[in-house]
């Protein structure tokens, strides 16, 4: 099975950080988010992968190349004008159209067996299978409803004829399996979205669209809070990520769990942790505190400064006695 990773978006909710670094390159335990997605796919036998790119594409393409270093065969679909999820799919049609294929968002991390999802898809003879979760915040999203047999009976504003009386409200995880027939429903060279323009029409026509309920770990890292939370979850062992070994210095003020990059300098009386991730080359000066925060590479936290619940972009310095709380800081 081939796969497509949707990575062309602007990451607007993570500005100003995404102004200089595309979200798929955001470090997660000091490795790009997209690298963790590739690890998930390759570990389950999916090696032929295409990634659509638009915002700061060269930073992604130059890092990953043809995928050889990451155990996959990688191609990129560059969108000069952003095409949306459906438009991006259509542009990659020649790569995907020969067989059933997987599509997933680039900002999702999940503990998921994709082969089980594929088996469900085949068993149901589905043309589209969405991986869904119980909706903990039903007012946040437009309604998606799942019948007991796995049929999606309602997607946003569209529903099947004569829906069953009993359904459950679910949310879409951004992971899906599709049949190539979907390409006939998408116009070439124009902006369109799968959730907005394609899926509702398929539901309304009564096509076999199914949802498989995912109950294990999943997170969408589209905000500062969830980006920090995902790494805290990984540090706690709730999410298994393939990451470089972290060398934890000894000291009374290192408060686990933490992940510390190479060549970091941490003063003996600086507090690092809990839930701190330091990129390579960070310097934490005397009396400083870094807690529940992600520091990218070469960040300096000055003497007696405090960083909590925040993301600090590469090469930035926090002034001595400064306080950074509940924010994201990026280079100008």
Coordinates of C-alpha atoms in Angstrom, one line a residue:
X1 CA 0.0 0.0 0.0
X2 CA 1.2 3.5 -0.9
X3 CA 0.7 6.5 1.3
X4 CA 0.3 10.3 1.0
X5 CA 1.2 12.7 3.8
X6 CA -0.5 16.0 3.7
X7 CA 2.1 18.6 4.6
X8 CA 1.4 21.7 2.5
X9 CA -0.5 23.8 5.1
X10 CA 0.7 27.1 6.6
X11 CA 0.4 26.0 10.2
X12 CA -1.4 29.3 11.0
X13 CA -2.3 28.3 14.6
X14 CA 1.4 28.0 15.4
X15 CA 2.5 31.4 14.2
X16 CA 5.0 33.0 14.6
X17 CA 7.1 29.8 14.7
X18 CA 5.8 28.6 11.3
X19 CA 6.9 31.8 9.6
X20 CA 10.4 30.5 9.5
X21 CA 9.9 26.7 9.8
X22 CA 7.2 24.6 8.2
X23 CA 5.2 22.6 10.8
X24 CA 6.4 19.1 9.5
X25 CA 9.9 20.2 10.4
X26 CA 9.0 21.1 14.0
X27 CA 11.2 19.1 16.4
X28 CA 9.5 16.4 18.5
X29 CA 12.1 15.0 20.9
X30 CA 14.6 16.8 18.7
X31 CA 13.6 15.1 15.4
X32 CA 11.3 16.5 12.8
X33 CA 7.6 15.7 13.2
X34 CA 7.5 14.3 9.7
X35 CA 10.4 11.9 10.5
X36 CA 8.2 10.4 13.2
X37 CA 5.4 9.9 10.7
X38 CA 7.8 8.2 8.2
X39 CA 9.0 6.0 11.1
X40 CA 5.4 4.9 11.8
X41 CA 4.7 4.1 8.1
X42 CA 8.0 2.3 7.4
X43 CA 7.6 0.2 10.6
X44 CA 4.3 -1.2 9.2
X45 CA 5.6 -2.0 5.8
X46 CA 4.6 1.2 4.0
X47 CA 7.6 2.5 2.1
X48 CA 6.4 4.2 -1.0
X49 CA 5.3 7.6 0.1
X50 CA 4.5 11.0 -1.4
X51 CA 4.4 14.2 0.5
X52 CA 2.7 17.4 -0.8
X53 CA 4.5 20.6 0.1
X54 CA 3.8 24.3 -0.4
X55 CA 4.9 26.5 2.6
X56 CA 8.7 26.7 2.8
X57 CA 9.0 23.5 0.8
X58 CA 12.8 23.4 0.4
X59 CA 13.3 23.0 4.1
X60 CA 11.4 19.7 4.0
X61 CA 12.7 18.5 0.6
X62 CA 16.4 19.2 1.4
X63 CA 16.2 17.4 4.8
X64 CA 14.5 14.2 3.6
X65 CA 15.7 13.9 0.1
X66 CA 14.6 10.7 -1.6
X67 CA 13.9 9.0 1.8
X68 CA 16.8 6.5 1.7
X69 CA 18.2 7.7 5.0
X70 CA 14.8 7.1 6.6
X71 CA 14.0 3.6 5.2
X72 CA 11.4 4.8 2.7
X73 CA 11.1 5.7 -1.0
X74 CA 10.0 9.3 -0.9
X75 CA 8.6 11.7 -3.5
X76 CA 7.3 15.2 -3.2
X77 CA 4.4 17.0 -4.9
X78 CA 5.2 20.7 -4.9
X79 CA 2.2 22.9 -5.1
X80 CA 3.0 26.4 -6.5
X81 CA -0.5 27.4 -5.4
X82 CA -1.9 25.6 -2.4
X83 CA -4.6 23.2 -3.6
X84 CA -6.3 22.0 -0.4
X85 CA -6.6 18.4 0.7
X86 CA -8.6 17.2 -2.3
X87 CA -6.7 19.3 -4.8
X88 CA -3.4 18.0 -3.4
X89 CA -4.6 14.4 -3.7
X90 CA -5.6 15.0 -7.3
X91 CA -2.1 16.4 -8.1
X92 CA -0.6 13.1 -6.7
X93 CA -3.0 10.9 -8.6
X94 CA -0.4 9.2 -10.9
X95 CA 1.5 8.1 -7.8
X96 CA -1.6 6.7 -5.9
X97 CA -4.1 5.5 -8.5
X98 CA -3.0 1.9 -9.0
X99 CA -4.3 0.5 -5.7
X100 CA -5.9 1.2 -2.3
X101 CA -3.9 3.9 -0.5
X102 CA -3.5 5.7 2.8
X103 CA -3.7 9.4 3.5
X104 CA -2.8 11.1 6.7
X105 CA -2.2 14.6 8.1
X106 CA 1.4 15.5 8.8
X107 CA 0.6 16.9 12.3
X108 CA -0.9 13.8 13.7
X109 CA 0.9 11.3 16.0
X110 CA -0.9 8.1 16.9
X111 CA -0.4 4.6 18.3
X112 CA -2.2 2.8 15.5
X113 CA -2.0 -0.5 13.6
X114 CA -2.5 0.6 10.0
X115 CA -2.8 -3.0 8.8
X116 CA -5.8 -3.5 11.0
X117 CA -7.4 -0.4 9.4
X118 CA -6.7 -1.8 6.0
X119 CA -8.2 -5.2 6.9
X120 CA -11.4 -3.4 8.2
X121 CA -11.5 -1.4 4.9
X122 CA -11.3 -4.5 2.8
X123 CA -13.8 -6.5 4.9
X124 CA -16.4 -3.7 4.6
X125 CA -15.7 -3.3 0.9
X126 CA -15.4 0.4 1.7
X127 CA -14.5 3.0 -0.9
X128 CA -13.4 5.3 2.0
X129 CA -12.5 4.4 5.5
X130 CA -12.0 7.2 8.1
X131 CA -10.2 6.5 11.4
X132 CA -12.4 8.2 14.0
X133 CA -12.5 8.8 17.7
X134 CA -15.2 9.4 20.2
X135 CA -15.8 13.2 20.1
X136 CA -14.9 14.6 23.6
X137 CA -15.8 18.1 22.5
X138 CA -18.8 17.7 20.2
X139 CA -19.5 21.5 19.9
X140 CA -16.0 22.1 18.5
X141 CA -16.5 20.2 15.2
X142 CA -19.3 19.7 12.7
X143 CA -21.1 16.4 13.3
X144 CA -19.9 13.1 12.1
X145 CA -22.1 10.1 13.1
X146 CA -21.1 6.4 13.2
X147 CA -23.6 3.5 13.1
X148 CA -23.0 0.3 15.0
X149 CA -21.9 -1.5 11.9
X150 CA -19.2 1.2 11.2
X151 CA -21.1 3.0 8.5
X152 CA -20.6 6.8 8.5
X153 CA -24.2 8.0 8.4
X154 CA -23.5 11.7 8.7
X155 CA -20.6 13.9 7.7
X156 CA -20.8 17.6 8.3
X157 CA -24.0 18.6 6.5
X158 CA -24.7 15.4 4.6
X159 CA -26.4 12.3 5.7
X160 CA -27.5 9.0 4.2
X161 CA -31.1 8.2 3.4
X162 CA -33.0 6.6 6.3
X163 CA -30.2 6.7 8.9
X164 CA -30.4 4.3 11.8
X165 CA -31.9 5.6 15.0
X166 CA -28.8 4.8 17.1
X167 CA -25.4 6.3 16.2
X168 CA -22.5 7.8 18.1
X169 CA -20.9 11.2 17.6
X170 CA -17.3 10.9 16.5
X171 CA -14.4 13.1 15.2
X172 CA -12.1 12.5 12.3
X173 CA -8.4 11.9 13.1
X174 CA -6.9 12.9 9.8
X175 CA -6.0 9.3 8.9
X176 CA -7.9 7.6 6.1
X177 CA -7.8 4.8 3.5
X178 CA -9.2 5.4 0.0
X179 CA -9.9 3.6 -3.2
X180 CA -8.6 5.2 -6.4
X181 CA -12.2 5.8 -7.6
X182 CA -12.1 9.0 -5.4
X183 CA -10.0 10.7 -8.1
X184 CA -13.0 10.9 -10.4
X185 CA -14.7 13.1 -7.9
X186 CA -12.0 15.8 -7.7
X187 CA -11.4 18.5 -10.3
X188 CA -7.8 19.1 -11.5
X189 CA -5.8 22.3 -10.7
X190 CA -8.2 23.9 -8.3
X191 CA -8.5 24.4 -4.6
X192 CA -10.8 21.9 -2.9
X193 CA -11.1 20.0 0.4
X194 CA -11.9 16.4 1.0
X195 CA -14.0 17.1 4.2
X196 CA -15.7 20.1 2.6
X197 CA -16.2 19.1 -1.0
X198 CA -15.7 15.3 -1.5
X199 CA -16.7 13.3 1.6
X200 CA -20.2 14.9 2.1
X201 CA -21.2 14.1 -1.5
X202 CA -20.1 10.5 -1.1
X203 CA -22.2 10.2 2.1
X204 CA -25.2 11.7 0.5
X205 CA -25.0 9.4 -2.5
X206 CA -25.0 6.4 -0.1
X207 CA -21.6 5.1 -1.1
X208 CA -19.9 2.7 1.3
X209 CA -18.1 5.1 3.6
X210 CA -17.0 3.6 6.9
X211 CA -15.3 4.6 10.1
X212 CA -13.1 2.5 12.3
X213 CA -13.0 3.6 16.0
X214 CA -9.5 4.3 17.3
X215 CA -9.2 4.1 21.1
X216 CA -5.4 4.2 21.6
X217 CA -3.2 7.2 21.7
X218 CA -3.8 10.0 19.2
X219 CA -3.0 13.7 19.1
X220 CA -3.2 16.6 16.6
X221 CA -0.3 18.9 17.1
X222 CA -1.9 22.0 15.6
X223 CA -1.5 24.3 18.6
X224 CA 1.1 25.3 21.1
X225 CA -0.7 23.4 23.8
X226 CA -0.9 20.1 21.9
X227 CA 2.6 20.4 20.6
X228 CA 3.9 20.6 24.1
X229 CA 1.5 17.9 25.4
X230 CA 2.5 15.4 22.8
X231 CA 6.1 15.6 23.9
X232 CA 5.1 15.4 27.5
X233 CA 3.1 12.2 26.7
X234 CA 6.2 10.8 24.9
X235 CA 8.3 11.5 27.9
X236 CA 5.8 9.7 30.1
X237 CA 5.8 6.7 27.8
X238 CA 2.2 7.2 26.7
X239 CA 3.4 7.5 23.1
X240 CA 6.3 5.5 21.8
X241 CA 8.6 7.5 19.5
X242 CA 11.9 6.5 17.9
X243 CA 14.2 9.2 19.2
X244 CA 17.9 9.8 19.7
X245 CA 19.2 8.9 23.2
X246 CA 19.0 11.8 25.6
X247 CA 22.0 12.2 27.9
X248 CA 20.6 13.5 31.2
X249 CA 23.2 15.4 33.3
X250 CA 23.3 14.6 37.0
X251 CA 22.3 17.4 39.3
X252 CA 19.8 18.1 42.0
X253 CA 17.7 20.4 39.8
X254 CA 17.1 18.1 36.8
X255 CA 13.5 17.1 37.4
X256 CA 12.4 14.2 35.2
X257 CA 11.1 13.5 32.7
X258 CA 13.2 15.6 30.4
X259 CA 14.9 15.1 27.0
X260 CA 18.2 17.0 26.5
X261 CA 20.0 17.4 23.2
X262 CA 23.7 17.3 22.4
X263 CA 26.2 19.8 23.7
X264 CA 23.9 21.6 26.1
X265 CA 25.3 23.6 29.0
X266 CA 23.2 23.5 32.2
X267 CA 24.3 25.4 35.3
X268 CA 24.2 23.3 38.5
X269 CA 21.6 25.5 40.1
X270 CA 19.3 25.8 37.1
X271 CA 16.1 23.9 37.2
X272 CA 15.3 21.9 34.0
X273 CA 12.0 20.0 34.1
X274 CA 9.6 18.4 34.6
X275 CA 8.6 18.0 31.0
X276 CA 11.3 20.0 29.4
X277 CA 12.9 19.3 26.0
X278 CA 16.1 21.1 25.1
X279 CA 17.4 21.1 21.5
X280 CA 21.1 20.7 20.7
X281 CA 23.4 23.5 22.0
X282 CA 21.0 25.1 24.5
X283 CA 22.5 27.0 27.4
X284 CA 20.6 27.3 30.7
X285 CA 22.3 29.8 33.0
X286 CA 22.4 30.0 36.8
X287 CA 19.1 30.1 38.6
X288 CA 17.0 29.7 35.5
X289 CA 13.9 27.5 35.3
X290 CA 12.6 25.7 32.3
X291 CA 9.4 23.7 32.9
X292 CA 6.8 22.1 30.6
X293 CA 8.5 23.8 27.6
X294 CA 10.2 23.0 24.3
X295 CA 13.4 24.8 23.4
X296 CA 14.7 24.4 19.9
X297 CA 18.4 24.4 19.2
X298 CA 20.9 27.0 20.4
X299 CA 18.5 28.7 22.8
X300 CA 20.0 30.6 25.8
X301 CA 18.0 31.1 29.0
X302 CA 19.6 33.8 31.0
X303 CA 20.4 33.8 34.7
X304 CA 17.3 33.7 36.9
X305 CA 15.0 33.7 33.9
X306 CA 11.9 31.5 33.8
X307 CA 10.3 29.7 30.9
X308 CA 7.1 27.8 31.5
X309 CA 4.4 26.3 29.1
X310 CA 6.2 27.8 26.1
X311 CA 8.0 27.1 22.8
X312 CA 11.2 29.0 22.2
X313 CA 12.5 29.0 18.6
X314 CA 16.0 28.3 17.5
X315 CA 18.9 30.7 18.4
X316 CA 16.8 32.9 20.7
X317 CA 18.0 34.3 24.0
X318 CA 15.8 34.9 27.1
X319 CA 17.2 37.8 29.0
X320 CA 18.4 37.4 32.6
X321 CA 15.5 37.7 35.1
X322 CA 13.0 37.5 32.2
X323 CA 9.8 35.5 32.3
X324 CA 8.2 33.7 29.4
X325 CA 4.9 31.9 30.1
X326 CA 2.2 30.4 27.9
X327 CA 3.6 31.7 24.6
X328 CA 5.6 30.9 21.5
X329 CA 8.7 32.9 20.6
X330 CA 10.4 32.8 17.2
X331 CA 13.2 34.6 15.5
X332 CA 12.2 37.8 13.6

